[in-house]
Each structure stands twice: as C-alpha cells, then as structure tokens.
Short mmCIF file of C-alpha atoms and ligand atoms in Angstrom, two decimals:
data_model
loop_
_atom_site.label_atom_id
_atom_site.label_comp_id
_atom_site.label_asym_id
_atom_site.label_seq_id
_atom_site.Cartn_x
_atom_site.Cartn_y
_atom_site.Cartn_z
CA MET A 1311 115.39 83.65 160.52
CA ALA A 1312 118.00 81.63 162.38
CA ALA A 1313 116.51 80.35 165.56
CA LEU A 1314 117.08 77.79 168.29
CA ASN A 1315 116.83 74.22 166.67
CA ASP A 1316 115.99 75.70 163.35
CA PRO A 1317 116.66 72.59 161.00
CA ILE A 1318 116.54 74.57 157.87
CA PRO A 1319 120.05 74.94 156.24
CA ALA A 1320 121.63 78.29 156.60
CA GLY A 1321 121.19 80.22 153.49
CA ARG A 1322 117.95 78.71 152.30
CA ASP A 1323 114.91 80.94 151.89
CA ASP A 1324 112.51 78.12 150.92
CA TRP A 1325 111.85 76.95 154.51
CA TRP A 1326 108.66 75.28 153.80
CA ARG A 1327 110.32 72.88 151.53
CA HIS A 1328 110.62 70.10 154.03
CA ALA A 1329 108.57 71.86 157.10
CA VAL A 1330 106.32 70.32 159.51
CA VAL A 1331 103.50 72.73 159.53
CA TYR A 1332 100.99 72.46 162.46
CA GLN A 1333 97.41 73.73 161.95
CA VAL A 1334 95.75 75.77 164.75
CA TYR A 1335 91.99 75.90 164.48
CA VAL A 1336 91.87 79.25 166.32
CA ARG A 1337 88.44 78.46 168.07
CA SER A 1338 89.64 75.37 169.51
CA PHE A 1339 93.24 75.70 170.48
CA ALA A 1340 93.27 77.63 173.56
CA ASP A 1341 91.19 80.52 175.32
CA SER A 1342 92.76 83.21 177.24
CA ASP A 1343 89.80 85.36 178.30
CA GLY A 1344 87.46 82.55 179.39
CA ASP A 1345 84.76 83.05 176.96
CA GLY A 1346 84.83 79.49 175.84
CA VAL A 1347 86.38 80.22 172.51
CA GLY A 1348 90.05 79.96 171.70
CA ASP A 1349 91.81 83.27 170.65
CA LEU A 1350 95.11 84.67 169.40
CA PRO A 1351 96.41 85.46 173.08
CA GLY A 1352 95.62 81.68 173.84
CA ILE A 1353 97.80 80.58 170.83
CA THR A 1354 100.51 82.96 171.69
CA SER A 1355 100.56 81.58 175.35
CA ARG A 1356 100.79 77.84 174.05
CA LEU A 1357 103.42 78.47 171.59
CA PRO A 1358 105.97 76.89 173.68
CA HIS A 1359 104.15 73.54 173.36
CA LEU A 1360 104.53 73.90 169.42
CA ALA A 1361 108.11 74.65 169.75
CA GLY A 1362 108.68 71.81 172.12
CA LEU A 1363 106.69 69.40 169.75
CA GLY A 1364 109.11 70.23 167.17
CA VAL A 1365 107.24 71.73 164.32
CA ASP A 1366 108.61 74.33 162.07
CA ALA A 1367 105.62 76.55 161.59
CA LEU A 1368 101.84 77.07 162.37
CA TRP A 1369 98.96 77.73 160.22
CA ILE A 1370 96.32 79.74 161.79
CA THR A 1371 92.72 79.35 160.59
CA PRO A 1372 90.93 82.74 159.80
CA PHE A 1373 90.78 85.09 162.83
CA TYR A 1374 89.52 88.15 160.72
CA THR A 1375 86.27 89.99 161.57
CA SER A 1376 83.60 87.47 161.05
CA PRO A 1377 79.98 86.77 161.97
CA GLN A 1378 81.30 83.17 162.49
CA HIS A 1379 78.52 81.47 160.21
CA ASP A 1380 81.46 79.22 158.91
CA HIS A 1381 83.72 79.98 161.84
CA GLY A 1382 85.82 82.56 160.30
CA TYR A 1383 85.68 81.32 156.56
CA ASP A 1384 83.02 84.11 156.30
CA VAL A 1385 85.23 87.22 156.42
CA ALA A 1386 83.73 90.75 156.83
CA ASP A 1387 86.88 92.49 157.22
CA TYR A 1388 90.07 91.07 155.73
CA ARG A 1389 92.28 93.53 157.50
CA ASP A 1390 91.29 93.47 161.06
CA VAL A 1391 90.89 90.61 163.94
CA ASP A 1392 87.42 89.63 165.13
CA PRO A 1393 87.01 90.84 168.68
CA LEU A 1394 86.28 87.20 169.73
CA PHE A 1395 89.82 86.36 168.89
CA GLY A 1396 91.47 89.57 170.16
CA GLN A 1397 92.88 92.58 168.25
CA LEU A 1398 95.67 93.53 165.73
CA SER A 1399 98.20 94.14 168.33
CA ASP A 1400 97.35 90.37 169.44
CA ALA A 1401 98.41 89.09 166.06
CA ASP A 1402 101.45 91.22 166.02
CA ASP A 1403 102.40 89.67 169.29
CA LEU A 1404 101.75 86.13 168.21
CA VAL A 1405 103.94 86.57 165.09
CA ALA A 1406 106.77 88.12 167.14
CA ARG A 1407 106.64 85.49 169.85
CA ALA A 1408 106.52 82.62 167.06
CA HIS A 1409 109.50 84.27 165.47
CA GLU A 1410 111.46 84.20 168.76
CA LEU A 1411 110.86 80.38 169.13
CA GLY A 1412 111.90 79.90 165.69
CA LEU A 1413 108.34 79.09 164.26
CA ARG A 1414 106.92 80.52 161.11
CA VAL A 1415 103.49 81.89 160.76
CA VAL A 1416 100.96 81.02 158.09
CA VAL A 1417 97.62 82.76 157.89
CA ASP A 1418 94.60 81.92 156.14
CA LEU A 1419 93.34 83.86 153.22
CA VAL A 1420 89.72 83.36 151.99
CA PRO A 1421 89.55 84.79 148.49
CA ASN A 1422 86.42 82.74 146.74
CA HIS A 1423 83.96 84.49 148.97
CA THR A 1424 83.21 87.12 151.45
CA SER A 1425 80.73 87.31 154.53
CA ASP A 1426 77.38 88.65 153.81
CA GLU A 1427 78.31 91.15 156.40
CA HIS A 1428 81.41 92.35 154.40
CA GLU A 1429 80.89 96.17 153.43
CA TRP A 1430 81.02 95.17 149.64
CA PHE A 1431 77.99 92.81 149.94
CA LYS A 1432 75.82 95.07 152.02
CA ALA A 1433 76.58 97.83 149.49
CA ALA A 1434 75.77 95.46 146.62
CA LEU A 1435 72.36 94.71 148.24
CA ALA A 1436 71.64 98.57 148.76
CA ALA A 1437 72.89 99.48 145.32
CA GLY A 1438 70.38 97.16 143.40
CA PRO A 1439 70.45 95.23 140.07
CA GLY A 1440 72.95 96.37 137.44
CA SER A 1441 75.10 98.53 140.02
CA PRO A 1442 78.79 98.30 139.97
CA GLU A 1443 78.36 97.29 143.77
CA ARG A 1444 76.59 94.20 142.43
CA ALA A 1445 79.26 93.41 139.90
CA ARG A 1446 81.75 92.33 142.53
CA TYR A 1447 79.64 89.31 143.08
CA LEU A 1448 77.76 86.78 141.12
CA PHE A 1449 74.30 88.25 140.91
CA ARG A 1450 71.97 86.84 138.15
CA ASP A 1451 68.44 87.04 137.08
CA SER A 1452 66.13 84.01 136.51
CA GLU A 1453 63.36 83.81 134.07
CA ASP A 1454 61.21 81.05 135.71
CA GLY A 1455 61.48 81.71 139.44
CA ASN A 1456 64.07 78.89 139.89
CA PRO A 1457 67.73 79.48 140.77
CA PRO A 1458 69.98 80.64 137.58
CA ASN A 1459 71.48 77.19 137.28
CA ASN A 1460 71.52 73.60 138.76
CA TRP A 1461 74.64 74.00 140.78
CA GLU A 1462 74.63 72.91 144.50
CA SER A 1463 76.27 74.48 147.57
CA VAL A 1464 79.19 72.38 148.86
CA PHE A 1465 77.21 72.53 152.22
CA GLY A 1466 74.12 71.15 150.45
CA GLY A 1467 71.09 72.70 148.92
CA PRO A 1468 71.03 75.25 146.00
CA ALA A 1469 74.30 77.25 145.52
CA TRP A 1470 71.93 80.36 144.89
CA THR A 1471 69.97 82.63 147.27
CA GLN A 1472 67.46 85.13 145.97
CA VAL A 1473 67.44 88.73 147.53
CA GLU A 1474 64.46 90.87 147.86
CA ASP A 1475 64.33 92.65 144.39
CA GLY A 1476 64.19 89.29 142.75
CA GLN A 1477 67.86 88.78 142.01
CA TRP A 1478 69.91 85.70 142.81
CA TYR A 1479 73.35 85.40 144.08
CA LEU A 1480 75.66 82.61 143.77
CA HIS A 1481 77.34 81.03 146.87
CA LEU A 1482 79.20 77.71 146.46
CA PHE A 1483 79.31 77.25 150.37
CA ASP A 1484 76.71 78.87 152.77
CA SER A 1485 74.14 81.66 151.84
CA THR A 1486 76.20 83.82 154.16
CA GLN A 1487 79.34 83.32 151.99
CA PRO A 1488 78.60 85.07 148.68
CA ASP A 1489 81.08 84.29 146.04
CA LEU A 1490 83.15 87.05 144.28
CA ASP A 1491 83.42 87.94 140.74
CA TRP A 1492 87.13 87.53 139.94
CA ARG A 1493 86.56 88.72 136.49
CA ASN A 1494 86.03 92.20 138.11
CA PRO A 1495 89.22 94.09 138.37
CA GLU A 1496 88.38 95.57 141.89
CA VAL A 1497 88.61 91.95 143.41
CA PRO A 1498 92.21 91.02 142.54
CA ALA A 1499 93.20 94.35 143.42
CA MET A 1500 91.52 94.08 146.87
CA PHE A 1501 93.25 90.80 147.68
CA GLU A 1502 96.56 91.99 146.67
CA ASP A 1503 96.27 94.69 149.22
CA VAL A 1504 95.29 92.12 151.86
CA LEU A 1505 98.09 90.07 150.98
CA ARG A 1506 100.36 93.15 151.65
CA PHE A 1507 98.68 94.16 154.82
CA TRP A 1508 99.72 90.69 156.62
CA LEU A 1509 103.10 90.53 154.96
CA ASP A 1510 103.69 94.03 156.27
CA ARG A 1511 102.82 92.56 159.79
CA GLY A 1512 105.40 90.04 159.34
CA VAL A 1513 103.54 86.62 158.35
CA ASP A 1514 105.60 84.15 156.59
CA GLY A 1515 103.04 82.70 154.24
CA PHE A 1516 99.28 82.12 153.42
CA ARG A 1517 96.93 79.13 153.11
CA VAL A 1518 94.61 79.83 150.31
CA ASP A 1519 91.13 78.66 150.89
CA VAL A 1520 89.32 77.10 147.90
CA ALA A 1521 92.21 78.09 145.72
CA HIS A 1522 90.74 75.90 142.88
CA GLY A 1523 87.67 78.11 143.10
CA LEU A 1524 87.54 81.83 142.32
CA PHE A 1525 86.64 81.54 138.64
CA LYS A 1526 83.61 79.96 137.39
CA GLU A 1527 83.05 79.16 133.71
CA ALA A 1528 81.72 82.69 132.35
CA SER A 1529 78.51 81.25 131.18
CA LEU A 1530 77.41 79.73 134.49
CA ARG A 1531 76.01 76.96 132.55
CA ASP A 1532 74.27 74.03 134.14
CA GLN A 1533 76.53 71.17 135.41
CA VAL A 1534 76.19 68.00 133.86
CA VAL A 1535 75.32 65.60 136.79
CA GLU A 1536 75.69 62.04 136.53
CA GLU A 1537 73.13 59.97 138.37
CA GLY A 1538 73.47 59.43 141.91
CA LYS A 1539 76.36 62.17 142.18
CA ARG A 1540 76.20 65.40 143.92
CA ALA A 1541 75.80 68.27 141.76
CA SER A 1542 78.70 70.28 143.37
CA SER A 1543 81.93 68.53 144.53
CA GLY A 1544 83.64 69.67 147.35
CA GLN A 1545 85.17 68.84 150.49
CA VAL A 1546 82.32 68.10 152.77
CA ASN A 1547 80.60 65.00 152.21
CA THR A 1548 78.66 62.62 154.30
CA ASP A 1549 80.66 59.60 153.82
CA HIS A 1550 83.64 58.94 155.97
CA SER A 1551 86.19 60.91 154.04
CA MET A 1552 83.83 63.87 153.68
CA VAL A 1553 85.29 64.24 150.26
CA SER A 1554 83.69 63.79 146.82
CA LEU A 1555 86.04 64.07 143.92
CA ASP A 1556 84.37 61.67 141.59
CA LEU A 1557 82.56 64.17 139.45
CA LYS A 1558 83.51 64.90 136.01
CA ASP A 1559 81.97 68.20 134.85
CA GLU A 1560 83.09 70.94 137.10
CA PRO A 1561 82.20 74.42 135.40
CA MET A 1562 82.55 75.95 139.02
CA TRP A 1563 86.24 74.62 139.83
CA ASP A 1564 89.49 74.72 138.52
CA GLN A 1565 89.11 77.08 135.56
CA PRO A 1566 92.51 78.08 133.78
CA GLU A 1567 92.09 81.67 134.68
CA VAL A 1568 92.78 81.30 138.44
CA HIS A 1569 96.32 80.62 137.74
CA ASP A 1570 96.80 84.26 136.53
CA VAL A 1571 95.71 85.21 140.07
CA TYR A 1572 98.70 82.98 141.70
CA ARG A 1573 101.24 84.49 139.26
CA ALA A 1574 100.37 87.88 140.24
CA TRP A 1575 100.33 86.85 144.07
CA HIS A 1576 103.74 85.15 143.46
CA ARG A 1577 105.03 88.65 142.47
CA VAL A 1578 103.62 90.11 145.60
CA LEU A 1579 105.14 87.63 147.85
CA ASP A 1580 108.38 87.94 146.02
CA GLU A 1581 108.49 91.63 146.64
CA ALA A 1582 108.15 90.93 150.35
CA GLY A 1583 110.96 88.71 150.40
CA PRO A 1584 112.51 85.26 149.09
CA ASP A 1585 111.09 83.42 152.23
CA LYS A 1586 107.45 84.20 152.10
CA MET A 1587 105.19 81.18 150.92
CA ALA A 1588 101.53 80.16 149.87
CA VAL A 1589 99.98 76.77 150.07
CA ALA A 1590 96.75 75.95 148.22
CA GLU A 1591 93.78 74.22 149.35
CA ALA A 1592 92.71 72.84 145.98
CA TRP A 1593 90.40 69.84 145.68
CA THR A 1594 91.37 69.09 142.06
CA GLN A 1595 90.76 65.62 140.13
CA THR A 1596 94.20 64.62 139.52
CA ALA A 1597 97.89 64.93 140.74
CA GLU A 1598 98.55 66.86 137.60
CA SER A 1599 95.96 69.32 138.22
CA MET A 1600 97.19 69.93 141.54
CA ALA A 1601 100.53 70.39 140.21
CA ALA A 1602 99.47 73.22 138.15
CA PHE A 1603 98.88 75.38 141.06
CA VAL A 1604 102.61 74.86 142.05
CA ARG A 1605 104.52 75.77 139.00
CA PRO A 1606 107.58 77.93 139.65
CA ASP A 1607 105.53 81.17 139.13
CA GLU A 1608 102.50 80.36 141.03
CA LEU A 1609 102.01 79.15 144.60
CA ASP A 1610 104.61 77.17 146.47
CA GLN A 1611 102.58 74.03 147.63
CA ALA A 1612 99.32 72.45 147.75
CA PHE A 1613 97.79 70.10 149.91
CA ASN A 1614 97.75 66.41 148.92
CA PHE A 1615 94.59 65.14 149.90
CA ALA A 1616 95.08 62.12 148.18
CA TRP A 1617 97.21 61.03 150.85
CA LEU A 1618 94.35 61.57 153.32
CA LEU A 1619 92.01 59.81 150.95
CA ALA A 1620 93.89 56.61 150.46
CA ASP A 1621 92.55 53.43 151.88
CA TRP A 1622 94.35 51.54 154.55
CA SER A 1623 96.41 49.56 151.92
CA ALA A 1624 100.28 49.51 151.02
CA GLU A 1625 99.38 49.62 147.48
CA ALA A 1626 96.91 52.64 147.74
CA PHE A 1627 99.62 54.63 149.77
CA ALA A 1628 102.41 53.37 147.31
CA ARG A 1629 100.38 54.73 144.46
CA VAL A 1630 99.65 58.18 146.09
CA ILE A 1631 103.44 58.47 146.81
CA THR A 1632 104.37 57.67 143.16
CA ASP A 1633 101.54 59.82 141.62
CA THR A 1634 102.50 62.73 143.96
CA LEU A 1635 106.20 62.68 143.43
CA ALA A 1636 105.74 62.18 139.49
CA ALA A 1637 103.42 65.24 139.37
CA VAL A 1638 105.41 67.89 141.51
CA GLU A 1639 108.94 66.85 140.11
CA PRO A 1640 108.47 68.31 136.66
CA VAL A 1641 107.53 71.74 138.34
CA GLY A 1642 110.08 71.55 141.00
CA ALA A 1643 107.70 71.91 143.63
CA SER A 1644 108.03 70.09 147.04
CA PRO A 1645 105.19 67.53 147.68
CA THR A 1646 102.94 67.66 150.85
CA TRP A 1647 101.24 65.29 153.01
CA VAL A 1648 98.48 65.60 155.36
CA LEU A 1649 96.11 63.13 157.16
CA SER A 1650 93.78 65.20 159.26
CA ASN A 1651 92.42 68.89 159.13
CA HIS A 1652 89.45 70.83 160.40
CA ASP A 1653 87.07 69.54 157.30
CA VAL A 1654 87.54 65.76 157.84
CA VAL A 1655 86.92 63.06 159.96
CA ARG A 1656 90.18 62.46 162.45
CA HIS A 1657 92.28 59.97 161.00
CA VAL A 1658 92.26 57.67 164.20
CA THR A 1659 88.53 57.43 163.48
CA ARG A 1660 88.86 57.01 159.86
CA TYR A 1661 91.12 53.91 160.40
CA GLY A 1662 88.53 52.52 162.70
CA GLY A 1663 89.01 54.17 165.91
CA GLY A 1664 90.01 52.57 169.37
CA GLU A 1665 93.20 50.96 169.70
CA GLN A 1666 93.50 49.74 166.01
CA GLY A 1667 92.72 53.10 164.77
CA LEU A 1668 95.35 54.74 166.87
CA ALA A 1669 97.93 52.14 166.08
CA ARG A 1670 97.06 52.95 162.43
CA ALA A 1671 97.24 56.59 162.70
CA ARG A 1672 100.54 56.56 164.43
CA ALA A 1673 101.83 54.29 161.83
CA ALA A 1674 100.42 56.33 158.93
CA THR A 1675 101.96 59.71 160.82
CA LEU A 1676 105.38 57.90 161.01
CA THR A 1677 105.36 56.93 157.33
CA MET A 1678 104.19 60.48 156.12
CA LEU A 1679 107.13 62.16 158.24
CA ALA A 1680 109.70 60.01 156.47
CA LEU A 1681 108.80 61.29 153.03
CA PRO A 1682 110.35 64.34 151.19
CA GLY A 1683 108.48 67.57 151.39
CA SER A 1684 106.13 69.07 153.96
CA SER A 1685 103.78 67.44 156.44
CA TYR A 1686 100.85 69.33 157.65
CA ILE A 1687 99.64 68.06 160.96
CA TYR A 1688 96.32 69.11 162.82
CA GLN A 1689 95.99 70.25 166.20
CA GLY A 1690 95.00 67.27 168.57
CA GLU A 1691 96.47 64.53 166.32
CA GLU A 1692 99.63 64.63 168.35
CA LEU A 1693 97.43 63.70 171.24
CA GLY A 1694 95.68 60.76 169.33
CA LEU A 1695 92.31 62.51 169.54
CA GLU A 1696 89.44 60.68 167.90
CA GLN A 1697 86.39 62.42 166.16
CA VAL A 1698 83.88 63.45 168.76
CA ASP A 1699 80.27 62.46 168.33
CA VAL A 1700 79.05 65.75 169.08
CA ALA A 1701 75.34 66.12 170.19
CA PRO A 1702 72.93 67.58 167.63
CA GLU A 1703 72.20 70.53 169.79
CA ASP A 1704 75.78 71.40 170.12
CA ARG A 1705 76.68 71.28 166.56
CA GLN A 1706 77.49 74.56 164.72
CA ASP A 1707 78.76 73.59 161.30
CA PRO A 1708 76.69 75.06 158.36
CA ALA A 1709 77.14 71.96 156.51
CA TYR A 1710 75.08 70.21 159.43
CA LEU A 1711 72.90 73.04 159.59
CA ARG A 1712 71.84 73.02 156.00
CA THR A 1713 71.64 69.10 155.60
CA GLY A 1714 71.16 67.64 159.12
CA GLU A 1715 73.95 65.44 158.17
CA ALA A 1716 77.36 64.65 159.98
CA GLY A 1717 79.27 67.81 159.31
CA ARG A 1718 82.73 68.92 160.87
CA ASP A 1719 82.07 69.69 164.50
CA GLY A 1720 83.40 66.44 165.62
CA CYS A 1721 87.07 67.24 164.61
CA ARG A 1722 86.94 70.69 165.98
CA VAL A 1723 86.35 70.02 169.62
CA PRO A 1724 88.82 72.10 172.02
CA ILE A 1725 92.19 70.73 172.75
CA PRO A 1726 92.58 69.26 176.23
CA TRP A 1727 95.71 70.61 178.00
CA SER A 1728 95.63 69.61 181.55
CA GLY A 1729 93.68 68.57 184.60
CA ALA A 1730 90.98 65.81 185.10
CA GLN A 1731 87.91 67.43 183.76
CA ALA A 1732 86.54 69.87 181.14
CA PRO A 1733 87.65 72.45 180.11
CA TYR A 1734 90.96 70.52 180.60
CA GLY A 1735 93.17 73.75 180.68
CA PHE A 1736 91.60 74.95 177.46
CA GLY A 1737 90.49 78.12 179.19
CA PRO A 1738 90.82 79.64 182.59
CA GLY A 1739 88.52 78.54 185.51
CA THR A 1740 85.52 76.18 184.57
CA THR A 1741 83.92 77.91 181.74
CA GLN A 1742 83.03 75.17 179.20
CA PRO A 1743 84.18 75.49 175.65
CA TRP A 1744 82.03 76.24 172.78
CA ILE A 1745 81.79 72.37 171.88
CA PRO A 1746 81.87 70.23 175.12
CA GLN A 1747 84.86 67.89 175.51
CA PRO A 1748 84.31 64.26 176.05
CA ALA A 1749 84.99 62.80 179.59
CA GLU A 1750 87.56 60.37 177.97
CA TRP A 1751 89.92 62.97 177.28
CA ALA A 1752 91.14 63.09 181.02
CA THR A 1753 93.92 60.84 180.07
CA LEU A 1754 94.59 62.41 176.83
CA THR A 1755 95.61 65.86 177.92
CA VAL A 1756 98.98 67.44 176.95
CA GLU A 1757 99.97 67.34 180.76
CA ALA A 1758 98.92 63.58 181.13
CA GLN A 1759 100.91 62.42 177.82
CA SER A 1760 104.07 64.67 178.48
CA ALA A 1761 104.57 62.42 181.57
CA ASP A 1762 104.28 59.10 179.62
CA PRO A 1763 107.22 58.22 177.20
CA SER A 1764 104.83 55.73 175.32
CA SER A 1765 102.03 58.26 174.83
CA THR A 1766 101.17 59.56 171.33
CA LEU A 1767 102.51 62.95 172.11
CA SER A 1768 105.90 61.55 172.96
CA PHE A 1769 105.70 59.47 169.88
CA TYR A 1770 105.34 62.71 168.01
CA ARG A 1771 107.99 64.59 169.80
CA ASP A 1772 110.32 61.81 169.21
CA ALA A 1773 109.43 61.54 165.37
CA LEU A 1774 109.75 65.21 164.89
CA ARG A 1775 113.16 65.33 166.79
CA LEU A 1776 114.50 62.55 164.71
CA ARG A 1777 113.18 63.99 161.54
CA ARG A 1778 115.15 67.35 161.99
CA ASP A 1779 118.32 65.33 161.41
CA PHE A 1780 117.43 64.04 157.94
CA ALA A 1781 114.58 66.11 156.62
CA TRP A 1782 116.81 68.50 154.72
CA SER A 1783 119.69 66.04 153.85
CA ALA A 1784 117.97 62.77 152.91
CA GLY A 1785 117.17 64.40 149.49
CA GLU A 1786 114.09 64.09 147.48
CA ASP A 1787 114.34 60.56 145.91
CA VAL A 1788 112.11 57.85 147.16
CA GLU A 1789 112.93 54.29 146.14
CA LEU A 1790 110.07 51.82 146.66
CA LEU A 1791 111.28 48.59 148.20
CA ASP A 1792 109.15 45.30 147.42
CA LEU A 1793 108.60 43.45 150.81
CA GLY A 1794 105.26 41.96 149.95
CA ALA A 1795 101.86 43.20 148.92
CA ASP A 1796 100.89 44.15 152.31
CA VAL A 1797 103.88 46.29 153.13
CA LEU A 1798 104.82 49.84 152.15
CA ALA A 1799 108.74 50.19 152.26
CA PHE A 1800 110.85 52.86 150.80
CA ARG A 1801 114.34 54.16 151.09
CA ARG A 1802 115.09 57.91 151.32
CA GLY A 1803 118.67 58.47 151.38
CA PRO A 1804 120.08 56.77 154.85
CA LEU A 1805 116.59 56.04 155.98
CA THR A 1806 114.06 53.26 155.36
CA ALA A 1807 110.68 53.45 156.23
CA VAL A 1808 108.33 50.22 156.41
CA LEU A 1809 104.52 50.06 157.01
CA ASN A 1810 102.71 46.86 157.64
CA CYS A 1811 99.21 47.28 156.49
CA GLY A 1812 98.55 43.56 156.37
CA ASP A 1813 97.26 41.09 159.28
CA ALA A 1814 100.24 39.27 160.08
CA PRO A 1815 103.49 40.44 161.40
CA VAL A 1816 106.62 40.81 158.73
CA ALA A 1817 110.24 40.24 158.91
CA LEU A 1818 112.26 43.80 159.18
CA PRO A 1819 114.77 44.42 156.78
CA GLU A 1820 118.43 44.98 158.07
CA GLY A 1821 119.13 48.16 159.94
CA GLU A 1822 119.19 49.94 163.19
CA VAL A 1823 115.49 50.93 164.38
CA LEU A 1824 115.41 54.47 164.86
CA LEU A 1825 111.65 54.72 165.99
CA ALA A 1826 108.46 52.47 165.83
CA SER A 1827 104.90 53.62 165.90
CA GLY A 1828 104.12 50.64 168.22
CA PRO A 1829 105.95 47.91 169.92
CA VAL A 1830 108.33 46.01 167.68
CA ASP A 1831 109.91 42.72 168.70
CA GLY A 1832 112.12 41.25 166.12
CA LYS A 1833 109.17 41.32 163.54
CA LEU A 1834 107.04 44.36 162.36
CA PRO A 1835 103.40 43.65 163.50
CA SER A 1836 100.50 44.68 161.50
CA ASP A 1837 99.27 48.36 161.80
CA THR A 1838 102.95 49.42 162.66
CA ALA A 1839 105.48 51.49 161.05
CA VAL A 1840 109.15 51.84 161.51
CA TRP A 1841 112.11 53.84 160.63
CA LEU A 1842 115.55 51.96 160.08
CA ARG A 1843 119.11 53.31 159.29
C1 LIG B 2097 87.71 75.22 153.15
C2 LIG B 2097 87.80 75.42 154.52
O1 LIG B 2097 88.68 74.62 154.90
C3 LIG B 2097 86.34 75.21 155.10
O2 LIG B 2097 86.32 75.04 156.43
C4 LIG B 2097 85.44 76.15 154.69
O3 LIG B 2097 84.17 75.83 155.15
C5 LIG B 2097 85.57 76.35 153.09
N1 LIG B 2097 86.83 76.41 152.53
C6 LIG B 2097 84.77 77.37 152.87
O4 LIG B 2097 85.57 78.72 153.04
MG1 LIG B 2098 88.51 83.34 174.17
#
C-alpha cells in the first residue's frame, strides 16, 4: 500500500517495524449518531485527524457484538459489529477510507474469554455438567461449597462463579467473561476462522488481548500466594500504575502451550499476505518472556509495558531500553514502546499532573519516538489530557464495580474536538457523552490546539513529521551516552536524544536542535527532552 506520505520504504512488507500506532478507544473517540457513545462512522469521519497527526496505523478496541460489561472485551459475536457502534458495512467503510489515507488498521481480538452472552456459553449453561458444550469453557465441581481453587479475578474477588446446578466456571476477569478452554480443539479452530473473517475484510493486523492467558496449568491447582500480594496478577491494580507484576507463582498465565497457538496464527496471517501483523498484550514477568511471543514464527510485536511502568529516572529509562533491545534482538523482532492506554492512568497524571506532569509527559514521548521500533500512542495523549476524576455515579468499569476502587474510567473520557462546552464536538448537538467531560477541556480541544503552535497537539504533529525522516533509516542500534546520572541520552544513527530527569538544567551536547519538548535556551531544563542532529 503506497499512499500519500507513507514513510515505509518501498518493497517492505513489515510496515509495523517502525510504525506509530494510534489507539482508538471506540466508545470515546467520536460519536456519529448522537447517542453519546463513539462508533465506527465517527472514527471514519475523524480519520483525517489521524492522517494529519502523522501516525501510520490505528488500533481500534473491540467493536463486536457485546453486552458491554467490559466495554467490548466481552464479545458475544466475533464476526459482527455491535449496533451501538454500527454495522459490518461501517467497518468495511472505515478500513477502505483508512487505506485511502495511508493508514493501516489493526483490530482487537479477544481469545481468552467470551461474553456470557456468546452462544457457546448460553449453550454450555443449557446443556449441563459433563456436556461437550461445557467443555469449551472451564467448568469445575467443588467438594466443599467453595470455589474450585484460590484464584482471584484481575478485577477483584474470586475468579469463579457458581451456576444453578452447582458447577463453577472460571473467569480471570469479570463474571460475564467466562474463560475458554484452549485445550479443546474447537476453540483454536473458531479463532482461526475469526482471524480469516477479518483478514478477508481487509484489516492489516490484530492486537491480541490477554495474549499471555489462554492456557492455564491443566491441574488448575491453587496459586501459591505470598503474604500481602494479590492472588492473581493482571493489569488492573489500585496503585498508580494499575499494574502488578510482582507475583512469582502464576499457574493462570504465560503457560508454554500458548506459543503453539501463535505459531498457528502466524501461518494464518502469512496466508493472507506478508504485510499482516499481530501485536500481543502480554503482561509477562520479564523482557525475555515477552520476547518469546515475538519469535520469528509467532506474533510480530508485544507491548512493552516496562516502559510505561518505569519511574521518572534516567537510570530506570536506560535500563528498560537496554533490557528491551537485548530481549528482542536475538529473535529479530522490533521493540515497542507505550506510555498510555485504556487500562492505565494517563501518563501526564502518572508523572504528577499539572504543568510538571505535562512537561514530563511530552519529554517522555519525545524520547520514546526517537527509539527504534514502534510507538503506540493512546487517543487524547496528543492533547495532553490528564486522567479524569470520574464521579462514582458515572463510573462503569467492572474493575470499579467489583471492588469500589479506582478503576479505568478516568482514562476513557470522550475526546474533546471543538467548541467551548461539552460534548466539545464529540458528537452532534448537545447530547452528553457516556462519561462526562470536565470543564477544563475547553482549552484542550483539537480545534483550540490546532491554532496554537506551542500546543501539545502541535508538538506531536511536529515530532511525528520529523520522525518520518529517520524512523526507517536511522537503524536499530542505540548507543547510550553518559551525560550524568540524571540524564538519559542516546545516539541512534544521525539522531541524538537527550532527556533531563534531574532538577537542574544540563548542558546540551553539540548539534542542531531539531525539536524540543519544551522551551530550551542554551541549556536543557529539567523535565525536558530534545532531539539533536
Ligand atoms: C485487556 C484489555 O486491555 C482490558 O481493557 C480488558 O478489560 C481485559 N484485557 C480483559 O479483556
Ligand atoms: Mg454513537
């Protein structure tokens, strides 16, 4: 696909290798029909924003038929569009328009669990214990009236729910998201068909939800729980990062059998063409275990959550860079970088919020965009949006509903496009979006920021435009430079990136300043990054 401004060198199929991928959270991007919920025609109408921003691809969170208990990550029909978001022809139109604009389209695939409204689960409930219908899920008996093991849901509470006839089913997430039994051959067969279904419709790739899940240790034995630690690790936690990766014993995650699935998917993708890709959402313990998902015959990329989890310190960032490059190099995959997504606190807020949080967020972004590999950016970060403190009555995240704790609604508030009051052009008319937008967003709309060359939006546009000139040609080698303990500095081809994590300004190395994340005057101020040539 050669299109306008396409930075990918002619003849290369692996477009993802140095791509910038923009994550669209479908409910909250753009609402075309005025029901307060974003939808596929809304995304299509705003694709020019993404093309103008300078990204290479978009990843769209699940828009399939779903009762929306986990906002689409509870899929009732993998081969149809939920009426809330449109219809299949809207998905086709979106893909076609994106391709016209030179944007690839990555869709979300949710293989670990279905919705409890999926026809398979309804059949399982109807058919009863011991039936082949139940054998597609993880139904178990328990002797003593307690759940069959001690596993906890990632969203809090037990990972088991009992049905009327006394059996229990496993759900590592919400009780409306029963886990599939991937040892049952019907399950992989179904998902290969789903992959083909969307490949036939022209999508360019898949984001694989809970890619480290799927298989559980066959015994479903108890997890050995260290004191004070959660029984089930997952991405939703109540601390700032919302991530807990400090558990040692994980019989529910990262089992070796899962890799056979990805080998099979690799073949399915290959059959569809050399330019099809898949990226894993795998919250694994180490950079090495992450790299296993991107061996040459498996998936193409995996999100690098270590980057998002790193503290604000030059040393922490340097360590993640070194570990990441060392892990992916032997398998030949391209590294990835991410600072925000729909499951974690927005990075402006993680870095302290306000002016300092924004300065750090911009600096971390500029640093990320200098690195080899792909960067994944989350809708609204190009506007410098902060996490919103959503009122308890407006919260919808099942993680909040199950625990009464923070949850993820605050990073999912609909995007402000234009105008001086909510819904800020998110939808037509004055219909308010499904989560209220804060009054402060009046100055942060796409419209307001487009007119201001010093806005965060203009900064992202500048960075992405410049990046196109070196993303593919600057090579994959990163040489870390020693400019003092508070400074992360590295050279990649002709480019030098410098990030000052300390409190005092530091001297800049020689070179022409291409772009800075904030004002630079001779020296590099704290919380600022710069690209030099
Ligand atoms: C990861 C997704 O990003 C998250 O939003 C979802 O709740 C879980 N997987 C379960 O599907
Ligand atoms: Mg709508």
